CSV table of C-alpha atoms in Angstrom, one decimal:
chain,number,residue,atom,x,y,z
A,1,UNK,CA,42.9,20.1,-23.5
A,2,UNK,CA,41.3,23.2,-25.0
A,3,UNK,CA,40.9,23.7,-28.5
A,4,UNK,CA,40.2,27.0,-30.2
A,5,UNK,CA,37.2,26.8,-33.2
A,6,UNK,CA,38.9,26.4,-36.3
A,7,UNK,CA,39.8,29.9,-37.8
A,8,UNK,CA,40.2,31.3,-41.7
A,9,UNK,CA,43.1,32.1,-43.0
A,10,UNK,CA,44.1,35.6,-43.4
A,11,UNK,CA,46.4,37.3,-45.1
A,12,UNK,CA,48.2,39.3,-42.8
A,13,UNK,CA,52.0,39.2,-41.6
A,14,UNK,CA,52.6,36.8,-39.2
A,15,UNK,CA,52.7,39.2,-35.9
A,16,UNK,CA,55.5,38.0,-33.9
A,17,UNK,CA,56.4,41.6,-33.0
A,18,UNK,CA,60.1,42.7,-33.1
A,19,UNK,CA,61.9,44.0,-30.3
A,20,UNK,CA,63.5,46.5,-32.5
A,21,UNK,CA,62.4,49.3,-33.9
A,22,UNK,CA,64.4,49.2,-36.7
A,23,UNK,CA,63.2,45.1,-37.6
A,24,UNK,CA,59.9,46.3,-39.5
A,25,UNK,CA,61.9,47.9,-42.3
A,26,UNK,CA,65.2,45.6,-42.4
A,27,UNK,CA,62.3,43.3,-43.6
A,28,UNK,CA,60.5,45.1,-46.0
A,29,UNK,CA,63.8,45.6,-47.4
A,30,UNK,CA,64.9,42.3,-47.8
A,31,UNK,CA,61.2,40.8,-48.3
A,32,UNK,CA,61.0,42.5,-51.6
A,33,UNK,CA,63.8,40.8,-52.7
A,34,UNK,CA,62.4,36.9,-51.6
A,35,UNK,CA,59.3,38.3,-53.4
A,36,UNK,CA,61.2,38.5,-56.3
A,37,UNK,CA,62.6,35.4,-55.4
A,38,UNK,CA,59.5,33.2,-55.0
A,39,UNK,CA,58.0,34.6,-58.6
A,40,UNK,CA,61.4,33.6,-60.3
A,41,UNK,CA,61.8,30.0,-58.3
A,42,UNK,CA,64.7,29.3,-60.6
A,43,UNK,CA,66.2,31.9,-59.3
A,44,UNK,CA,67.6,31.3,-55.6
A,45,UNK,CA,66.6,33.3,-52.6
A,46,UNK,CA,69.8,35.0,-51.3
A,47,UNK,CA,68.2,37.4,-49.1
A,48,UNK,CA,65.2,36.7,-46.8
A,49,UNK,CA,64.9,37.1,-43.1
A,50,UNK,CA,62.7,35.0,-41.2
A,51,UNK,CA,60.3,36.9,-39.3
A,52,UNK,CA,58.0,37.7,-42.3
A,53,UNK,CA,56.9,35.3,-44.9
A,54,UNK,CA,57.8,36.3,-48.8
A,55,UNK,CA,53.9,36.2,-49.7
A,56,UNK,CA,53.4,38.6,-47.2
A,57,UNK,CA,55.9,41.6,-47.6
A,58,UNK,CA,52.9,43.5,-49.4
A,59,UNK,CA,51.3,43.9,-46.0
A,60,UNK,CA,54.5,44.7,-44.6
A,61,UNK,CA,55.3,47.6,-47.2
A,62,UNK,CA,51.6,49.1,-46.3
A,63,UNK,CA,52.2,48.6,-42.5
A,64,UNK,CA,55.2,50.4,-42.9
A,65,UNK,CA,53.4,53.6,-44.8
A,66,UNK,CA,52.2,54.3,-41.4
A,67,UNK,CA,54.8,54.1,-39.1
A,68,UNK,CA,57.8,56.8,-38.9
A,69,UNK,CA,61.1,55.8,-36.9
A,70,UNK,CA,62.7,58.6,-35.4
A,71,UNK,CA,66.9,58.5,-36.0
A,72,UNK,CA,68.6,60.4,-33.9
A,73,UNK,CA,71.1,63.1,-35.5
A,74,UNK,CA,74.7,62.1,-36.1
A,75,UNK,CA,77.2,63.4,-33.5
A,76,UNK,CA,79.6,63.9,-36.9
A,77,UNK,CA,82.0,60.7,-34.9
A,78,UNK,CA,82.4,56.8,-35.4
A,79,UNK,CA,80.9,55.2,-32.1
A,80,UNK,CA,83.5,53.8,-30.2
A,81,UNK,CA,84.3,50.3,-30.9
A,82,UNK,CA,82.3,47.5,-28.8
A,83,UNK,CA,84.5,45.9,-25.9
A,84,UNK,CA,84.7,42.0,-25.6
A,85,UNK,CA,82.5,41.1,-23.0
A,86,UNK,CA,83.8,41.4,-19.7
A,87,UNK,CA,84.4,38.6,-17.4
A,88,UNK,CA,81.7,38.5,-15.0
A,89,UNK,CA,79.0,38.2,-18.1
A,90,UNK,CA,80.5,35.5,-19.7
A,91,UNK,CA,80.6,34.1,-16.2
A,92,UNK,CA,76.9,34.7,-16.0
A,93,UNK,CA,77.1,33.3,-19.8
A,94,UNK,CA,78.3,29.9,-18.7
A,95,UNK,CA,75.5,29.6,-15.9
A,96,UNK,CA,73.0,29.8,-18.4
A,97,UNK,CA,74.4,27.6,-20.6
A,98,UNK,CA,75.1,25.2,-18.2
A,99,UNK,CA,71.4,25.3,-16.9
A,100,UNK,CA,70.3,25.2,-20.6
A,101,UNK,CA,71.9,22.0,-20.9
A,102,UNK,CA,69.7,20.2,-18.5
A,103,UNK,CA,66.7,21.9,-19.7
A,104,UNK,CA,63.3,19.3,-19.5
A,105,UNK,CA,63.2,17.1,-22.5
A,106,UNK,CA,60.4,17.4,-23.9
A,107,UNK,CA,60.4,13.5,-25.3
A,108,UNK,CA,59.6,12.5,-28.8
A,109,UNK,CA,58.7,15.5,-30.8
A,110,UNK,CA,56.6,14.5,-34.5
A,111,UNK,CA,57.0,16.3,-37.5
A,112,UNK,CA,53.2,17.1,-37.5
A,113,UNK,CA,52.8,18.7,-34.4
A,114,UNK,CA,53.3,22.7,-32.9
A,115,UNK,CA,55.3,24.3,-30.8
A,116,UNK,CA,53.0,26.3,-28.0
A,117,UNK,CA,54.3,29.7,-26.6
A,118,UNK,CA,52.1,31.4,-24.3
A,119,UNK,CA,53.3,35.3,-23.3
A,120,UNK,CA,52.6,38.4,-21.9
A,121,UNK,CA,54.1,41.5,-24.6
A,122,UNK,CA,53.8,45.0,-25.0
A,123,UNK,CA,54.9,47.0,-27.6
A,124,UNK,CA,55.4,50.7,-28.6
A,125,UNK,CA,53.5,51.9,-31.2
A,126,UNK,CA,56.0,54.4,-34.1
A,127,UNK,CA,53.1,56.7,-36.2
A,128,UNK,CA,53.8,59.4,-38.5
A,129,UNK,CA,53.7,63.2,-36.8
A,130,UNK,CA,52.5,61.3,-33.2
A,131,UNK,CA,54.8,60.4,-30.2
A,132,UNK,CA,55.3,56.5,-29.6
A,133,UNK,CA,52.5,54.9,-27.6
A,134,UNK,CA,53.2,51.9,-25.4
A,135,UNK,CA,50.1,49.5,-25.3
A,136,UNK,CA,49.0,47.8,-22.1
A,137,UNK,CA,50.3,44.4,-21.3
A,138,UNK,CA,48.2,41.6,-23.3
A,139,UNK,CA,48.5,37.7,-23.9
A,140,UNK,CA,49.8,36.5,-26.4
A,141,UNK,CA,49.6,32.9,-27.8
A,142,UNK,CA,51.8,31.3,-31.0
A,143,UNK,CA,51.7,27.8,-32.4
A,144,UNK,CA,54.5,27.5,-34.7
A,145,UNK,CA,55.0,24.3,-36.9
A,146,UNK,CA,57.6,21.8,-36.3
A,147,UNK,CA,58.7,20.7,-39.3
A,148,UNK,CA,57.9,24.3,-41.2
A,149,UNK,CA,55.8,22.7,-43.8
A,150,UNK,CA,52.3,23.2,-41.5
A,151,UNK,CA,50.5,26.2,-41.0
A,152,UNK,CA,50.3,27.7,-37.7
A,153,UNK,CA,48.6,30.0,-35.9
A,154,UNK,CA,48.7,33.9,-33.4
A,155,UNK,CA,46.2,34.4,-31.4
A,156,UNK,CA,47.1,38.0,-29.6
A,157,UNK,CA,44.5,40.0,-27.6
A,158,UNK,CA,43.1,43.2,-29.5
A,159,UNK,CA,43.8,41.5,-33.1
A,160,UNK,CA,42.5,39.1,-35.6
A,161,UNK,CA,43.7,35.5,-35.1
A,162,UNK,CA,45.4,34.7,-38.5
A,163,UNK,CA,47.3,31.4,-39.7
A,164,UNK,CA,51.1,32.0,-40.3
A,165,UNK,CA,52.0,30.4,-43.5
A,166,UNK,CA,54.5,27.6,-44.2
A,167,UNK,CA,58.4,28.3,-43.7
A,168,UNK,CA,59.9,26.8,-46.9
A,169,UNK,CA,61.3,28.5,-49.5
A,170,UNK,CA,60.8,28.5,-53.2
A,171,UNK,CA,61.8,25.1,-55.0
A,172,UNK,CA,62.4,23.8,-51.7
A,173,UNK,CA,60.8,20.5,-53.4
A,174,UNK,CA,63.8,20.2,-55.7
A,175,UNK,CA,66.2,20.7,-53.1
A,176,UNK,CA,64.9,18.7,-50.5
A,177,UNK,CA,66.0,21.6,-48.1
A,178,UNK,CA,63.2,23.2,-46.9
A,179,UNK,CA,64.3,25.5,-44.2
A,180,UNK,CA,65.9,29.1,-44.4
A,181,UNK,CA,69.2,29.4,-42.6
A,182,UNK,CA,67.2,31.7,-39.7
A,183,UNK,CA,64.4,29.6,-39.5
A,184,UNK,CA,63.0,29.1,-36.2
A,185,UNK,CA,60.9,25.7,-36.3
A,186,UNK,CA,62.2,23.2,-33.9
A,187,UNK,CA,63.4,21.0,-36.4
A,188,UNK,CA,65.7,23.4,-38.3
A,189,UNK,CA,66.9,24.6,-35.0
A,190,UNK,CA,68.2,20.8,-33.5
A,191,UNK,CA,70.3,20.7,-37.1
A,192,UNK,CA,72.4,23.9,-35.8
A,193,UNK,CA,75.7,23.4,-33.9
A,194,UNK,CA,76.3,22.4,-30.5
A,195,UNK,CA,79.8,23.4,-30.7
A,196,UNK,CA,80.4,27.1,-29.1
A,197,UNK,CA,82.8,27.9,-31.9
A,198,UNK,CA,80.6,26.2,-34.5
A,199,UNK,CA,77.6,28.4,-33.3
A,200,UNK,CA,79.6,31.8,-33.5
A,201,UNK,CA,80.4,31.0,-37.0
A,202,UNK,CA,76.8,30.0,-37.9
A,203,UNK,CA,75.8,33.0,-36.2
A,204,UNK,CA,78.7,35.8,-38.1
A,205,UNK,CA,77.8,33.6,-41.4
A,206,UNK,CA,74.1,34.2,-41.2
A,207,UNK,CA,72.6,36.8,-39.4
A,208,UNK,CA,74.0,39.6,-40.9
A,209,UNK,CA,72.8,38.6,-44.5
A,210,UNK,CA,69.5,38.7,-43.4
A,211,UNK,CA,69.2,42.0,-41.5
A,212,UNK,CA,70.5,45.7,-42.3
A,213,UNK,CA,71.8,45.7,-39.1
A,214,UNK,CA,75.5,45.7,-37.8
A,215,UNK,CA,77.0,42.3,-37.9
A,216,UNK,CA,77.0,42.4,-34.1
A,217,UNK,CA,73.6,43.3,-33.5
A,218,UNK,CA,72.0,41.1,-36.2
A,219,UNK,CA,74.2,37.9,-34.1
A,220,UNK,CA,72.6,39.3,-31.0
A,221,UNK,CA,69.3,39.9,-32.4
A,222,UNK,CA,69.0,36.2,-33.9
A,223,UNK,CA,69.6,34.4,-31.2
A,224,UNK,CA,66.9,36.3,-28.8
A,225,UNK,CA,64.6,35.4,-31.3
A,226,UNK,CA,65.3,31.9,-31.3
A,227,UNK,CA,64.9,32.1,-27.7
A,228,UNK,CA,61.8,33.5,-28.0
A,229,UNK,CA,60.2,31.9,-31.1
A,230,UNK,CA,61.5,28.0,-30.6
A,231,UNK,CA,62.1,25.3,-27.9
A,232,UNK,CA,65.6,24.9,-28.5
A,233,UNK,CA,67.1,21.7,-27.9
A,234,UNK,CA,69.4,21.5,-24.9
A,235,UNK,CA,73.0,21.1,-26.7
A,236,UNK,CA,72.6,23.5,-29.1
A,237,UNK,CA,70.8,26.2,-26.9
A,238,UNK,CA,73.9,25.8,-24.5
A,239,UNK,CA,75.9,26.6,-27.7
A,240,UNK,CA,74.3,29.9,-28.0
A,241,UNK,CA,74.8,31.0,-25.0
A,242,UNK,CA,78.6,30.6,-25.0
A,243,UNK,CA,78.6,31.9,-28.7
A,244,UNK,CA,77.5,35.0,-27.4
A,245,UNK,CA,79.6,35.2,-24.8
A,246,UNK,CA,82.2,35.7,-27.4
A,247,UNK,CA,80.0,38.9,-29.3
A,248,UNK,CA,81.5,42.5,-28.3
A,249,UNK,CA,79.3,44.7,-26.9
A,250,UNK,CA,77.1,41.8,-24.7
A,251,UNK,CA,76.8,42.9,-20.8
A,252,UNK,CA,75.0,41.7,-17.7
A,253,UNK,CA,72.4,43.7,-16.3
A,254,UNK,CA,71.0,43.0,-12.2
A,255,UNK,CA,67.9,43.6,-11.2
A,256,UNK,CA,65.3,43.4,-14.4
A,257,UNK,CA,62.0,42.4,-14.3
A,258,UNK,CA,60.4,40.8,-17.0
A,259,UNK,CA,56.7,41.5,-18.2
A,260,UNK,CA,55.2,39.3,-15.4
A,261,UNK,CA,56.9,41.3,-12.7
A,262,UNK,CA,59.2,38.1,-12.1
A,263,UNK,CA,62.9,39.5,-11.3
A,264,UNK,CA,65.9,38.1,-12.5
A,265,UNK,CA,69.7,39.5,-14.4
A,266,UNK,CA,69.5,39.9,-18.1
A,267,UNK,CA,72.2,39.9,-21.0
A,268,UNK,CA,71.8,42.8,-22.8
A,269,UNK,CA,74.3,45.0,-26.0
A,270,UNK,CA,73.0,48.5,-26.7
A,271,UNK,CA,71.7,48.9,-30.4
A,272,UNK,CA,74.6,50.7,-32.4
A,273,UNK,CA,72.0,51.9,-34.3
A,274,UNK,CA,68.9,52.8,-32.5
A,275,UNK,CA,68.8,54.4,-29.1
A,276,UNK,CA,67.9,51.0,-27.8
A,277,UNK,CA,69.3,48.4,-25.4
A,278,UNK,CA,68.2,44.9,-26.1
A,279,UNK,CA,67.7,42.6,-22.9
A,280,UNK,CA,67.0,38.7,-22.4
A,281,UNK,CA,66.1,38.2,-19.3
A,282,UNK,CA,66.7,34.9,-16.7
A,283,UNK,CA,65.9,33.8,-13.4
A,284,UNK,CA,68.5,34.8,-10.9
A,285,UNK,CA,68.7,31.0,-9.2
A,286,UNK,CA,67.7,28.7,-12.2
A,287,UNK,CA,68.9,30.4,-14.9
A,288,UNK,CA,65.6,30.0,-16.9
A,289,UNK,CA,64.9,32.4,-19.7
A,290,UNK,CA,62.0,34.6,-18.5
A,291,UNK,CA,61.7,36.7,-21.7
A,292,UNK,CA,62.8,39.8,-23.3
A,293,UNK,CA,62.8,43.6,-23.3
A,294,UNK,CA,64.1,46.5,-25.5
A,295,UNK,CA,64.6,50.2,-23.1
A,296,UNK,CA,65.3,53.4,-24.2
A,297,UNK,CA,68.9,54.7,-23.9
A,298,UNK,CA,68.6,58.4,-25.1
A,299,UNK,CA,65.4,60.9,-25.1
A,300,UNK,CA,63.8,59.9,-28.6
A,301,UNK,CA,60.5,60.1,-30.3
A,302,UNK,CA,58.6,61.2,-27.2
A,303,UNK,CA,60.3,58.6,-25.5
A,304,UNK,CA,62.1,59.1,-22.1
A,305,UNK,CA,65.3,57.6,-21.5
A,306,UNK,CA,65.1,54.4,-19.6
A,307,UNK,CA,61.4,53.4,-20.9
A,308,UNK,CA,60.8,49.4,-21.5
A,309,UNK,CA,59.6,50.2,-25.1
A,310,UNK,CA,59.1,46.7,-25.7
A,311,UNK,CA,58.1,44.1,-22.8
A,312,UNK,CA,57.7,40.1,-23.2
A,313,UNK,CA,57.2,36.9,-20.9
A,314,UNK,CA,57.1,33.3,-21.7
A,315,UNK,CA,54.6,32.1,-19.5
A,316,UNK,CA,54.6,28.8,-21.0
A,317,UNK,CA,55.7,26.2,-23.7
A,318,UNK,CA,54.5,23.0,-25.1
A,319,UNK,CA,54.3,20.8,-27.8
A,320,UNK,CA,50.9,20.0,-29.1
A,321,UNK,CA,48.9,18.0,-31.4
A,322,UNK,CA,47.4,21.2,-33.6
A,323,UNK,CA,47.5,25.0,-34.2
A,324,UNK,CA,44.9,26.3,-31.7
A,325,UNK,CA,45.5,23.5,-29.4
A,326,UNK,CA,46.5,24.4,-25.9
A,327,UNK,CA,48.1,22.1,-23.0
């Protein structure tokens, strides 16, 4: 195995890019208010999403100073109402769950170790007064804790390699309950539901109180990240999969390629609002998730209808014994 030279802790957010445009200041938003939280730890923490750490919103607030998101005028109308999804997706739906339930096992998994994804991403870049730039494809490699209670580590071509901070919240000691609800360490994900309807609820419960997003979306937006972020157990990734199939808006989409070139159909809901599709991509024949993808629906920001804006494969996953570590 090859092990990267131990590295210093920084403090900078964690990097696990969002797909969404809009992501960066939903959790500026809400991290102010787990800041606020985690000084007053008698005070619970009723608002906190998962992709940036409460001791870290700071750096989020003064990423955010330069970067402008472009919102497109109002056509003055509601947008219509999104349609339950029709039946060839959910068909497509129940293949991938189906496949997800004989996913590899990946044995006994310890408390102690990391979970290992390895990716290819690209992201576009929002500045103030500029039109969005789209940087070249690069690796990627996260080690996320297990248990939530270890430090792990992004490694991403072009940046700093910084340690991502424990995933607890504050007083979690006296509560014995360290996870969030949207946590994505493997061992708050096996404690979710593995019941389709169970999932749907966890999903409409939680989500939206942790994103400014449509209740919908913020569903939709979850689960791609725990897709993305985690190795999700077998029962309750199949669980997702048919949840979703039960979110209006979701479609199928043929003929996507993922950031590796690799082709395959994707289940995708268009951003009510961004002009933005979201897309998960699978293989055609196994059903595998392949990775993810955000394109353009409308002319915006300098930004053609149509353009991948944002561009990720999972080249691999593992469990290992250490942050750094890889298989």
């Amino acid at each position: 195995m090859n092990q990267l030279p131990e590295l210093p802790e920084r403090d900078l957010p964690p990097g696990r890019h969002r797909l969404l445009k809009e992501h960066l200041m939903t959790e500026i938003r809400h991290e102010t208010a787990a800041v606020t939280a985690a000084v007053q730890e008698s005070a619970p923490a009723s608002r906190r999403n998962k992709w940036l750490r409460p001791a870290l919103a700071a750096t989020a607030v003064a990423t955010a100073a330069a970067v402008t998101f472009v919102v497109l005028p109002s056509s003055g109308s509601a947008p219509a109402a999104a349609q339950p999804p029709s039946s060839a997706t959910t068909a497509l739906l129940e293949h991938i769950a189906l496949a997800a339930e004989h996913e590899k096992s990946y044995g006994t998994v310890r408390d102690d170790q990391f979970v290992y994804v390895d990716s290819k991403v690209s992201y576009a870049a929002y500045e103030e007064g500029e039109k969005a730039k789209i940087a070249p494809l690069h690796r990627q490699e996260v080690w996320m804790t297990v248990d939530g209670l270890h430090k792990g580590l992004k490694v991403e071509a072009g940046e700093k390699p910084f340690v991502i901070p424990v995933d607890v919240k504050p007083g979690w000691l006296k509560s014995g309950n360290g996870g969030w609800e949207v946590s994505s360490y493997y061992n708050h994900v096996k404690t979710l539901p593995t019941d389709a309807a169970a999932m749907y609820e966890y999903l409409a419960k939680t989500a939206p109180k942790y994103s400014g997003q449509e209740k919908y979306q913020a569903m939709f937006v979850l689960v791609g990240d725990l897709l993305h972020d985690s190795i999700v157990p077998p029962e309750q990734s199949a669980a997702l999969f048919r949840a979703v199939a039960k979110i209006p808006g979701v479609t199928a989409v043929q003929g996507v390629k993922d950031a590796a070139g690799r082709t395959g159909v994707a289940i995708g809901r268009d951003d009510p609002d961004n002009p933005t599709r979201d897309e998960w991509i699978f293989d055609a024949k196994t059903y595998e998730f392949l990775g993810e993808r955000e394109v353009a629906t409308k002319d915006n920001a300098g930004v053609k209808k149509g353009t991948v804006t944002a561009d990720t494969a999972v080249l691999r996953r593992a469990i290992v014994d250490k942050a750094g570590e890889r298989p």
